[in-house]
Coordinates of C-alpha atoms and ligand atoms in Angstrom, one line a residue:
X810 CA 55.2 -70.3 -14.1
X811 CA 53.9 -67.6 -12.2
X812 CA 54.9 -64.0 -12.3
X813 CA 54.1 -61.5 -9.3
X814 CA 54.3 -57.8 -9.2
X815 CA 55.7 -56.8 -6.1
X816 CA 55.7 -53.8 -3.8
X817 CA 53.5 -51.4 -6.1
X818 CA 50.3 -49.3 -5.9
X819 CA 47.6 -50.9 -7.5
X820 CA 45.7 -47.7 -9.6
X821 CA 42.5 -48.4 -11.3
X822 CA 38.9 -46.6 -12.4
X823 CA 38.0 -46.3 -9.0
X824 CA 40.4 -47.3 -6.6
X825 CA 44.3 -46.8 -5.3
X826 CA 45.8 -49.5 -2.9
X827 CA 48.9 -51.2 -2.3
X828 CA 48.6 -54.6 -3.3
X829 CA 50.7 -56.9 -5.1
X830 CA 49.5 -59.1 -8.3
X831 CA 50.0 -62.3 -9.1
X832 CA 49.6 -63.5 -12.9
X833 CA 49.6 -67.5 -14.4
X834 CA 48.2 -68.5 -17.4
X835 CA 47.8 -65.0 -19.0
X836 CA 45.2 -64.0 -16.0
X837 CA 45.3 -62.4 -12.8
X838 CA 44.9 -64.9 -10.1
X839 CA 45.2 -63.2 -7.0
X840 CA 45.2 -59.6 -5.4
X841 CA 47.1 -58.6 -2.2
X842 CA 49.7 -58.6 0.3
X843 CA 52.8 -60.4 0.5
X844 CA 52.1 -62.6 -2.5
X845 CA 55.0 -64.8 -3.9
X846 CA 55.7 -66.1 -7.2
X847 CA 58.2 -67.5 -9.5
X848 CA 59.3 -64.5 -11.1
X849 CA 59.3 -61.3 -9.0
X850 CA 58.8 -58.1 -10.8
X851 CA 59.5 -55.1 -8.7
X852 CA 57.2 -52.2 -9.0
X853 CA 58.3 -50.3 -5.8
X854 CA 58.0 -46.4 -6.6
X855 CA 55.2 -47.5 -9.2
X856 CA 51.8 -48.1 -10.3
X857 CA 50.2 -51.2 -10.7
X858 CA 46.9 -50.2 -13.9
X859 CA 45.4 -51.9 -16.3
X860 CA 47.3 -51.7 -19.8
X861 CA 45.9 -49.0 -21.8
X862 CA 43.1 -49.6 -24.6
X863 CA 43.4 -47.8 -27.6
X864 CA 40.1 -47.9 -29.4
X865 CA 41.0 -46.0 -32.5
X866 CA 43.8 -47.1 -34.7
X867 CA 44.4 -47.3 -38.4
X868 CA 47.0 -50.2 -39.2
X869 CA 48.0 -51.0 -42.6
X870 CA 44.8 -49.3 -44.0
X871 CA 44.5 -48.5 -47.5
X872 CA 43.8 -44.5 -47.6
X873 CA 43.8 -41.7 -49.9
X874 CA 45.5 -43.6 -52.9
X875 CA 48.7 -45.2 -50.0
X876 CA 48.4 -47.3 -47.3
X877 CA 49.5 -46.2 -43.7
X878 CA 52.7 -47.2 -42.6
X879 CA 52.4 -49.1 -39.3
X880 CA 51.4 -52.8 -39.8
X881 CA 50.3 -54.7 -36.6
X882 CA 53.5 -55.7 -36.1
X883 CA 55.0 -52.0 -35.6
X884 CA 51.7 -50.7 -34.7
X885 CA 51.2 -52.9 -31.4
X886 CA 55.0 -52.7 -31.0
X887 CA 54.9 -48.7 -30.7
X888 CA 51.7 -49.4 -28.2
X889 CA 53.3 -51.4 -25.8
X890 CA 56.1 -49.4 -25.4
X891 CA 54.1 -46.8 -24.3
X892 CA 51.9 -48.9 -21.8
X893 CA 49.2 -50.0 -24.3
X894 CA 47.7 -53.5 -24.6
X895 CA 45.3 -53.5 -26.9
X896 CA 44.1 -51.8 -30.0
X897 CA 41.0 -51.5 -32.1
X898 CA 41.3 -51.2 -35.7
X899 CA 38.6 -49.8 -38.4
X900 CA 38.2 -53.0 -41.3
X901 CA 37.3 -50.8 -44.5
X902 CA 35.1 -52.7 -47.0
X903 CA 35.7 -51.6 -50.5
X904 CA 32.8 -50.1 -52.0
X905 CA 30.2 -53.2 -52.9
X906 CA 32.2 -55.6 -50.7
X907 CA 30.7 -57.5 -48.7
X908 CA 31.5 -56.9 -45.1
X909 CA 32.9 -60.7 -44.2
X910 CA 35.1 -60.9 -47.2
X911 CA 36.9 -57.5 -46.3
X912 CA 37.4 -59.2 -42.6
X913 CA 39.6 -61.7 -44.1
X914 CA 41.7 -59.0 -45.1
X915 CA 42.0 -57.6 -41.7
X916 CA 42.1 -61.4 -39.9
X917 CA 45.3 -61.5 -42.4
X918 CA 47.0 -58.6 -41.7
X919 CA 46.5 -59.3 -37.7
X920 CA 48.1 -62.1 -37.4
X921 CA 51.3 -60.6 -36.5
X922 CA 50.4 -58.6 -33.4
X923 CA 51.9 -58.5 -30.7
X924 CA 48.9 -57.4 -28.3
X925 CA 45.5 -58.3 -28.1
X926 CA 42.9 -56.2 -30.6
X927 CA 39.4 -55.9 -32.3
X928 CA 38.2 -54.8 -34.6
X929 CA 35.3 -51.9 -35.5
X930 CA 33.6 -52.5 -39.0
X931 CA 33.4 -49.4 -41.1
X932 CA 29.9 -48.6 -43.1
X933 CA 31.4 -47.5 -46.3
X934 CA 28.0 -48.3 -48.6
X935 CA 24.7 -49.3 -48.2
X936 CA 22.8 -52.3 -49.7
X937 CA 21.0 -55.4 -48.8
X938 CA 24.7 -57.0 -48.6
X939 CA 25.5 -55.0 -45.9
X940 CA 22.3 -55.1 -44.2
X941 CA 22.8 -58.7 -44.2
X942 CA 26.0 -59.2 -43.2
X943 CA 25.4 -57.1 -40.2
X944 CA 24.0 -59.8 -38.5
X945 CA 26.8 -62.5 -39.1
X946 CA 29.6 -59.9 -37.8
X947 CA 27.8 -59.0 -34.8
X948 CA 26.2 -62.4 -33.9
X949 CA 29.3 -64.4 -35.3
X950 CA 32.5 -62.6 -35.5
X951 CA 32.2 -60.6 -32.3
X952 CA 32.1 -57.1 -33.2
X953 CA 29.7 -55.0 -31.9
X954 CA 30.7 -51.7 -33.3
X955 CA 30.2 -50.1 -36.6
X956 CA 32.3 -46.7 -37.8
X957 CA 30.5 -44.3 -40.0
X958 CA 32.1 -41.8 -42.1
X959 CA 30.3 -38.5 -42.6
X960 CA 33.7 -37.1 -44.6
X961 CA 35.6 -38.0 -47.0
X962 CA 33.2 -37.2 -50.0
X963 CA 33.5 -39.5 -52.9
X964 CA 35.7 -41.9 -50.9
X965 CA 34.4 -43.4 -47.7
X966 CA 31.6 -41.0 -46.5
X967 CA 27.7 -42.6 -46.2
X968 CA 24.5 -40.3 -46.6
X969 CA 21.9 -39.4 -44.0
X970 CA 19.6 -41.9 -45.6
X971 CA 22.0 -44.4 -45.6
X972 CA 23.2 -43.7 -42.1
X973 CA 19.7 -43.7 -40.8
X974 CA 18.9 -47.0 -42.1
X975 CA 22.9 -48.7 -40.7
X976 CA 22.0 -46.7 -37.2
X977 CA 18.6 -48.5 -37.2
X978 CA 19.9 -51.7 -38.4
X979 CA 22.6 -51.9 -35.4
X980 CA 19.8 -50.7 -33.1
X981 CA 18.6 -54.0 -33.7
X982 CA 21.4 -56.3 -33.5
X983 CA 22.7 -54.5 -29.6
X984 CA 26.0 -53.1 -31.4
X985 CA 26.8 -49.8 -30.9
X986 CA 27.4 -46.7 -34.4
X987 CA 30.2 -44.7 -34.0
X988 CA 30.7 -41.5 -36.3
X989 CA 33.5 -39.6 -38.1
X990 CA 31.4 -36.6 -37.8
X991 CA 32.4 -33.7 -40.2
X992 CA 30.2 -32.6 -43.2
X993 CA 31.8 -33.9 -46.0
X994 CA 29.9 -31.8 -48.6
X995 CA 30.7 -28.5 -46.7
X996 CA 34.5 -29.4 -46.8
X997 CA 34.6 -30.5 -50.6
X998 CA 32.8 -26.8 -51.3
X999 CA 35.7 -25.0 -49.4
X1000 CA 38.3 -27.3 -50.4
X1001 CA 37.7 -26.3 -53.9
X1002 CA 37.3 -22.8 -53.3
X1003 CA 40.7 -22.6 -51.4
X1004 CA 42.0 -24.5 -54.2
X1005 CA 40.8 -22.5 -57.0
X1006 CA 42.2 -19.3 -54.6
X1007 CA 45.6 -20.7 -55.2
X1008 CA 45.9 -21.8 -51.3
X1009 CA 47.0 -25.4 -52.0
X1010 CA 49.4 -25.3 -49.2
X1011 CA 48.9 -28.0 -45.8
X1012 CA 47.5 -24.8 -43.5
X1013 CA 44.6 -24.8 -46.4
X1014 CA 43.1 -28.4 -45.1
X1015 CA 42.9 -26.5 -41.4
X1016 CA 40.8 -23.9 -43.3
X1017 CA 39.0 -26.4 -45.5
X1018 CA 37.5 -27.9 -42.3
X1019 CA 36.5 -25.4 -39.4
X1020 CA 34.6 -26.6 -36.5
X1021 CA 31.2 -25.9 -37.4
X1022 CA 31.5 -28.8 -40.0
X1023 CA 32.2 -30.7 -37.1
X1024 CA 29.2 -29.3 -34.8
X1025 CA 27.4 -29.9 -37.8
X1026 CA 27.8 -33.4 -38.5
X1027 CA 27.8 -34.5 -34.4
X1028 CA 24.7 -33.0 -33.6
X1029 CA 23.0 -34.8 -37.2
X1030 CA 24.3 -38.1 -35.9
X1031 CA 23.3 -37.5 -32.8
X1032 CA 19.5 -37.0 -33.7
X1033 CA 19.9 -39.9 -36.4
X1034 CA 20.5 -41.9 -34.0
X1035 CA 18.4 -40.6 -31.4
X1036 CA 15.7 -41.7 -33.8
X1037 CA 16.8 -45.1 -34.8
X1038 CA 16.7 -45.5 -30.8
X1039 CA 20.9 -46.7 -31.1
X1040 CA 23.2 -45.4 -28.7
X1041 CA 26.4 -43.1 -30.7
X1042 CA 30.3 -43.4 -30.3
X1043 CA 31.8 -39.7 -31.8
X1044 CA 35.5 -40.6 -32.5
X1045 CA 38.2 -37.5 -32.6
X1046 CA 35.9 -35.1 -31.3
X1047 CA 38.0 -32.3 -31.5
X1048 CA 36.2 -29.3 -31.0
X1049 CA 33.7 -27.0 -28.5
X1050 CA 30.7 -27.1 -31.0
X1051 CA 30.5 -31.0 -31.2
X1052 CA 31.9 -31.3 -27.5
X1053 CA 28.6 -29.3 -26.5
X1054 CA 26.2 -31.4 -28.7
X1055 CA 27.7 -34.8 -27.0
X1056 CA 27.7 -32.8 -23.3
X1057 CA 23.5 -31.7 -23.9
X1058 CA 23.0 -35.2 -25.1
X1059 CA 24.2 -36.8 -22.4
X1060 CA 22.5 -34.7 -19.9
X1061 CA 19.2 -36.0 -22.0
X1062 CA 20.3 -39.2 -21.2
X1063 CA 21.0 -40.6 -24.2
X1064 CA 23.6 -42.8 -24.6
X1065 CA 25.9 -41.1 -26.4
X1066 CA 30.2 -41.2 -26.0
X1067 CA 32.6 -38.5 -26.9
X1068 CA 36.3 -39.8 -27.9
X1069 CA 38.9 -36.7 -28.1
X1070 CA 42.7 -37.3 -29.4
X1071 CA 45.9 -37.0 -27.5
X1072 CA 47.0 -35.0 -30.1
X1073 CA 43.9 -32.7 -30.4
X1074 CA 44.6 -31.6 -26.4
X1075 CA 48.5 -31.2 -26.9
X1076 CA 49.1 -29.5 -30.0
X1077 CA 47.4 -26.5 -31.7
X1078 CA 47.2 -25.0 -34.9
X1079 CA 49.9 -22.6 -34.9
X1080 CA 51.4 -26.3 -36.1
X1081 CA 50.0 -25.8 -39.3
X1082 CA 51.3 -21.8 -39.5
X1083 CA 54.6 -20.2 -40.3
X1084 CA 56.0 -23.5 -40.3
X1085 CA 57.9 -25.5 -43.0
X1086 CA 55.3 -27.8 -45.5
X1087 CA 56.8 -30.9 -44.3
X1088 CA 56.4 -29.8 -40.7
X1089 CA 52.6 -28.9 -41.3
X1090 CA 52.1 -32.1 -43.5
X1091 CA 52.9 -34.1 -41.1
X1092 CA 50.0 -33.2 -39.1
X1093 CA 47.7 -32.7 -41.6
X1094 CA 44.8 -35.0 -39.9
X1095 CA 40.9 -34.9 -39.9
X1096 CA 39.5 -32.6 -38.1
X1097 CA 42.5 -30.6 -38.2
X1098 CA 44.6 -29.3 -34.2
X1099 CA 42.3 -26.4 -33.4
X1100 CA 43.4 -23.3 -31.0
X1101 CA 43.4 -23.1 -26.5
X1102 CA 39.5 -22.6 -26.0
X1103 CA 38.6 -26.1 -27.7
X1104 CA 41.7 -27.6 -26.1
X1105 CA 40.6 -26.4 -22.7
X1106 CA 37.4 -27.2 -23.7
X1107 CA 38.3 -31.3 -24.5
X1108 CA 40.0 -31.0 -21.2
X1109 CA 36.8 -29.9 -19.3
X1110 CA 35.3 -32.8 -21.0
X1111 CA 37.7 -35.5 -19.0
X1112 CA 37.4 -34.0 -16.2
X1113 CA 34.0 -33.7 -15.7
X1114 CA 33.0 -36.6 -17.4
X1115 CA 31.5 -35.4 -20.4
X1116 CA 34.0 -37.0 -22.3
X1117 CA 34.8 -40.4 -21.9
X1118 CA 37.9 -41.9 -24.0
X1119 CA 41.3 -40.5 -25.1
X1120 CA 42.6 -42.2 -28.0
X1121 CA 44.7 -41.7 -31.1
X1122 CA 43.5 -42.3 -33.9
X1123 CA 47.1 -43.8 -35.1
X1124 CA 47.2 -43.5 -38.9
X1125 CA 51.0 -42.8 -39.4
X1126 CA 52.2 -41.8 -42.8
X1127 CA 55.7 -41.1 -44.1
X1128 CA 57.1 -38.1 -45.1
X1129 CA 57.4 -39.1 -48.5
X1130 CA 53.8 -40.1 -48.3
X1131 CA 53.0 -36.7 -47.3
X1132 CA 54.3 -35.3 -50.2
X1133 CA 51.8 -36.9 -52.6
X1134 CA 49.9 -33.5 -51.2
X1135 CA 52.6 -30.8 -52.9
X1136 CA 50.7 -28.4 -54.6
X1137 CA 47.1 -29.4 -53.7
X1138 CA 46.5 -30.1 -50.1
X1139 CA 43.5 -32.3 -50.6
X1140 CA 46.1 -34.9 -51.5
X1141 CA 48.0 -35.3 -48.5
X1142 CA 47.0 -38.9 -46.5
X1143 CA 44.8 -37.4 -43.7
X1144 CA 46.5 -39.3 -40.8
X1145 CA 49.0 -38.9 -37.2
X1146 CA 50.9 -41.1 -35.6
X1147 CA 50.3 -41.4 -31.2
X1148 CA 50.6 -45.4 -30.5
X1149 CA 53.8 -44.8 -28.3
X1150 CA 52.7 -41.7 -26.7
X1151 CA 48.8 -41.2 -25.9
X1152 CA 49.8 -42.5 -22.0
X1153 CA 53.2 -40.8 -21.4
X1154 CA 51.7 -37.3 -23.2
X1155 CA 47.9 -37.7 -21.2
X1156 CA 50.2 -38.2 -17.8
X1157 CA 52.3 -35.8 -18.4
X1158 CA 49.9 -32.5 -19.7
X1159 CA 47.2 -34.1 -17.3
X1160 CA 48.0 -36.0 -14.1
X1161 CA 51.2 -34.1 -13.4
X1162 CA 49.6 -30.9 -13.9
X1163 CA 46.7 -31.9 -11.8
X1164 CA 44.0 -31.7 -14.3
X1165 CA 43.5 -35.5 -14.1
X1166 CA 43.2 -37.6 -11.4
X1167 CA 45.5 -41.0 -11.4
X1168 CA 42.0 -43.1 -11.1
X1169 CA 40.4 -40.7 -14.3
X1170 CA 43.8 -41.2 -16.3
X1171 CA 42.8 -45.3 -16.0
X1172 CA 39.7 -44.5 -16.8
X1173 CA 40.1 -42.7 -20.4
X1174 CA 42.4 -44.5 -21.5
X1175 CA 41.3 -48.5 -20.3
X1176 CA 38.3 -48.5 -18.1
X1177 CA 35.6 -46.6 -20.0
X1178 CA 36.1 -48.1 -23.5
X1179 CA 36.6 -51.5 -22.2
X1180 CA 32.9 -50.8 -20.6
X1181 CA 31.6 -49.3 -23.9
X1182 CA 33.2 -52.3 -26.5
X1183 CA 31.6 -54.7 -23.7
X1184 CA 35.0 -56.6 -23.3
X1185 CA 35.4 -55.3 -19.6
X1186 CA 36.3 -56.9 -17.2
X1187 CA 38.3 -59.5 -19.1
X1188 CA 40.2 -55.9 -20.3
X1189 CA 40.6 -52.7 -19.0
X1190 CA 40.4 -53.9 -15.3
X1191 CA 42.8 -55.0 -12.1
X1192 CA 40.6 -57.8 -10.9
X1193 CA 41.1 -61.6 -10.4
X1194 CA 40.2 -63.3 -13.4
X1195 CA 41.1 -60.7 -15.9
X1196 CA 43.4 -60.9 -18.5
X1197 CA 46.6 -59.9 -17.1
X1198 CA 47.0 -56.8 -19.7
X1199 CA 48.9 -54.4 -16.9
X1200 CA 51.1 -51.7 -16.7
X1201 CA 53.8 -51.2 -14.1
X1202 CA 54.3 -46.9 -14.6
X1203 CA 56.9 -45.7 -13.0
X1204 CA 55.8 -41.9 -12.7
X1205 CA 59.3 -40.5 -12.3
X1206 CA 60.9 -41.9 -15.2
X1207 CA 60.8 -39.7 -18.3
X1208 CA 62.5 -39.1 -21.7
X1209 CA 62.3 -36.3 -24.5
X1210 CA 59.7 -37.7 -27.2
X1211 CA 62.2 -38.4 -30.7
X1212 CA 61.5 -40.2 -34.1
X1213 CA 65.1 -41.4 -33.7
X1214 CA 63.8 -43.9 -30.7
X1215 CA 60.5 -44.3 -31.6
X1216 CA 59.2 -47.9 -32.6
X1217 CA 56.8 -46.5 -35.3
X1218 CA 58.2 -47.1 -38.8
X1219 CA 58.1 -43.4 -39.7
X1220 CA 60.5 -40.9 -40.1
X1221 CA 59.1 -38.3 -37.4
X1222 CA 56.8 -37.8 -34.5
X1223 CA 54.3 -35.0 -34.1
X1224 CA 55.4 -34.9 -30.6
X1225 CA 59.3 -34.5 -31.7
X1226 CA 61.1 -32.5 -28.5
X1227 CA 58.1 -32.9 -25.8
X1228 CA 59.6 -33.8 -22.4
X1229 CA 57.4 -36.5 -20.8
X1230 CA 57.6 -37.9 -17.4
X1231 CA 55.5 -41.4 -16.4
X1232 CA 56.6 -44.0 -18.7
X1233 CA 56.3 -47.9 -18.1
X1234 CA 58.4 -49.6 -16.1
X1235 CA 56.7 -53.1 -17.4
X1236 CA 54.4 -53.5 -19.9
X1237 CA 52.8 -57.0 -20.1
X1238 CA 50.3 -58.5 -22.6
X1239 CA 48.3 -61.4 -21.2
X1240 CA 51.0 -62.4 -18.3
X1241 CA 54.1 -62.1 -20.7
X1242 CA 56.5 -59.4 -20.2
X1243 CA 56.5 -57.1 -23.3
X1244 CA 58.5 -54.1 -22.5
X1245 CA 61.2 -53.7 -19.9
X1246 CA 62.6 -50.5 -18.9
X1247 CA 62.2 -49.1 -22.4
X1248 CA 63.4 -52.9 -23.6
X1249 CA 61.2 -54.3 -25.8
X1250 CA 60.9 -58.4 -25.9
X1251 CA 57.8 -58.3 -27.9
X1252 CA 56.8 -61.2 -29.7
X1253 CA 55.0 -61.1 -33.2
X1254 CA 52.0 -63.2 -33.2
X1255 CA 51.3 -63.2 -29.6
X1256 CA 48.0 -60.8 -29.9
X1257 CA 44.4 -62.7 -30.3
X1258 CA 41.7 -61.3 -31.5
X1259 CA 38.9 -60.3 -28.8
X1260 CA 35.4 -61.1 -30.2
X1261 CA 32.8 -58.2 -28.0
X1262 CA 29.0 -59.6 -27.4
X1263 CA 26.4 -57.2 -28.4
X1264 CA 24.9 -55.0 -25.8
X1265 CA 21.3 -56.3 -25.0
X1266 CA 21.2 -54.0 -22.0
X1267 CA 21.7 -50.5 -24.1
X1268 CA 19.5 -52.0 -26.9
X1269 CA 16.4 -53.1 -25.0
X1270 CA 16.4 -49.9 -23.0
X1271 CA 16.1 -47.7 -26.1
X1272 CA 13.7 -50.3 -28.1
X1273 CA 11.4 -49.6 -25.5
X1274 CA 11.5 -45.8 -26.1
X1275 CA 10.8 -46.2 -29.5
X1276 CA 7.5 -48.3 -29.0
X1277 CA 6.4 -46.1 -26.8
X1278 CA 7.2 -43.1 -29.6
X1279 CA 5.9 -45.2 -32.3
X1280 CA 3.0 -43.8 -34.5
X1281 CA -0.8 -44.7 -33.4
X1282 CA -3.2 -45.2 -36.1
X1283 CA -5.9 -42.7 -35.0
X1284 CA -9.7 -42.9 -36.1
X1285 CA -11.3 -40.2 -37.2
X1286 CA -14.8 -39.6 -38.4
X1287 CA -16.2 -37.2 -41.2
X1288 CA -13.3 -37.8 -43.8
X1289 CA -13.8 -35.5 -46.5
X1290 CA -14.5 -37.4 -49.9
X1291 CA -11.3 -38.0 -51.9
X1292 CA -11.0 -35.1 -55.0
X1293 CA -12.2 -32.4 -52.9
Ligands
URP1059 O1 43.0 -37.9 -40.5 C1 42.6 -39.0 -40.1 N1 41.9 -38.9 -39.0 N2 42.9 -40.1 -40.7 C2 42.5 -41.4 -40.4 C3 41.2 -41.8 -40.9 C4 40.1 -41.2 -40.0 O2 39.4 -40.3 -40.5 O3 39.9 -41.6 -38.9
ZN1060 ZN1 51.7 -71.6 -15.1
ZN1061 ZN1 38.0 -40.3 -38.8
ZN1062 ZN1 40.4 -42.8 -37.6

């Protein structure tokens, strides 16, 4: 049975028409005028865009001692009722795991999706195990991206030895390192000291990780992996200092990818200030909101390009979860929810207000990353052929953001009270109609896994570099006798 998507404006990366779209089988099959089909959805006032990819998303992941509390069920739920279609989580090997046992884990839990997803693979040790096993995930499981920690101290967080062999390893094998770049040392010296100052409240974490640990760690990672010739992902960039290392990195040429938050560039810090403990718990996240000249400066970032992604890093804990973190704020699951709300929020602070064009809006929030995981154009893209993961935004519908509504498992939202206006009208995953009108007909299980090649382009490019940069063995003459 056909579907076709009457009457709207077809919005993508690059382009705004009025077409209509016609979907069988899960795909787009045609692109144009006057199209008829068996089902007719009308998108007349709307905007016809690829569904939105969100490439940073923690589902059911075991962290700090809990596990978060959006499964794949909720998780994808809570996407596609905000106009998302697919999400990329982070699979967590325990320490001396090997890498293809902790995917069965995640194949498990991701059976009950209701959206396409992925799937980055986090380097949380080093060995010959993992050097190994590389190869096998990239080659035979289809992910070509690997997450790095350089926080969480003790937990998750690799060394720059350790780093600099993974970066060189994935140089390699075409896949692509992406970093969680704060200094994890610097932040366990001034957690402590806040600590043993008798600040153990949640405003303490903001002060336990100011942006130079963030400059820090992105500009490292940036030169590791400038060395090991590998291209860099920097999820939640959050901050001027690592913006600027990303922006003069780029304008090197090297491949490098900067990923802010939705919630870093709509909520500040005076969250974390003269509030209640519960209110500044709940957004206790890592790197913590900052203040107006690094949101203006992640905002610059989108618009002129030096950016590339908006995600949200969804990691939603409980209230009650929070509270594990009474009395010593190292404690509190580092984590925000955003599933539901990165595309209603991004329209609404940027397109509406004119900081973001309609055709940049696709492109942080589908286009780019569906280039950058090399799953485009089967994703992220309005074409004939690909997957028929679309969006139907009605720009003049809105609502006031509320836990009470939400489709996140959680007792809150960090967004609690914020009008938005731009909210789906349809939301369909692979041709099947997921959300209607704020009416949500999705079905558990209907997500499959998207295996990403490895990008040979990217990876021959910089190879070649490093020949070039490679040491020479240079003769020389009159070598002074040894023991002189
Ligand atoms: O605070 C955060 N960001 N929690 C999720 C894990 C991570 O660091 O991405
Ligand atoms: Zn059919
Ligand atoms: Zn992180
Ligand atoms: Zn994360």
């Amino acid at each position: 049975m056909t579907k076709v998507i009457k009457n709207g404006t077809v919005v993508t990366a690059d382009l705004t028409y009025k077409a209509d779209v016609l979907v069988d089988h899960g795909k787009i099959i045609e692109i144009g005028p006057d199209l008829k089909g068996d089902e007719v959805l009308d998108a007349t006032g709307c905007y016809v865009m690829p569904g939105g990819i969100d490439p940073h998303v923690h589902l059911e992941m075991p962290f700090m001692g809990t596990y978060s509390s959006d499964d794949f069920e909720s998780g994808t739920r809570a996407g596609l009722a905000g106009g998302t279609t697919m999400v990329v989580d982070f699979c967590l090997p325990n320490q001396g795991e090997s890498l293809l046992d902790a995917l069965k884990r995640w194949d498990n839990k991701s059976t009950r999706a209701n959206c396409d997803y992925s799937f980055h693979m986090a380097v949380t040790w080093w060995g010959e195990q993992v050097f190994n096993d590389m190869q096998t995930v990239v080659q035979e499981r289809g992910i070509n991206t690997f997450k790095h920690f350089l926080a969480y101290k003790g937990a998750l967080m690799v060394n720059d030895d350790e780093l600099y062999s993974s970066f060189n390893r994935l140089a390699e094998l075409g896949a692509t390192p992406m970093v969680h770049a704060e200094n994890g040392d610097v932040i366990a010296e001034l957690s402590a000291k806040l600590l043993a100052q008798g600040n153990t409240g949640p405003e303490a974490h903001a002060y336990s990780r100011p942006s130079q640990v963030e400059g820090e760690a992105t500009n490292r990672a940036i030169m590791i992996a400038d060395m090991a010739g590998a291209p860099l992902y920097v999820v939640h960039v959050s901050c001027e200092e690592s913006h600027e290392a990303i922006r003069r990195a780029r304008m090197q040429g090297k491949r490098v990818w900067g990923e802010p938050l939705i919630q870093h560039l709509t909520l500040d810090e005076s969250e974390y200030f003269n509030k209640d403990w519960d209110h500044a718990a709940r957004r206790v996240m890592s790197p913590p909101f900052r203040n107006k000249k690094h949101q203006d400066s992640l905002w610059a970032g989108l618009q002129s390009g030096s950016l590339s992604v908006v995600a949200t890093d969804h990691c939603a804990f409980t209230t009650e979860q929070k509270r594990y973190g009474v009395g010593d704020f190292t404690k509190i699951p580092n984590g925000t929810g955003g599933l539901e709300d990165r595309m209603p929020m991004l329209w609404t602070n940027g397109v509406a207000t004119g900081r973001l064009t309609m055709n940049e809006f696709v492109a942080v929030t589908s286009t780019n990353i569906a280039k950058i995981l090399n799953c485009y154009p089967r994703k992220g893209a309005v074409l004939v052929g690909a997957d028929a993961d679309l969006v139907v935004w009605d720009p003049e519908k809105s609502k006031t953001i509320a836990a009470g509504s939400q489709q996140s498992s959680i007792d809150y939202n960090v967004f609690e009270g914020h009008e938005v206006k731009g909210l789906p009208r349809f939301t369909l995953t692979r041709g099947q109609v997921a959300v209607h009108d704020g009416d949500i007909r999705t079905q558990e299980g209907h997500g499959e896994f998207v295996a990403r090649e490895p990008n040979a382009t990217v990876n021959t490019a910089l190879s070649k570099w490093k020949e070039l940069t490679a040491p020479q063995p240079v003769k020389r003459t009159g070598i002074p006798a040894t023991g002189v």
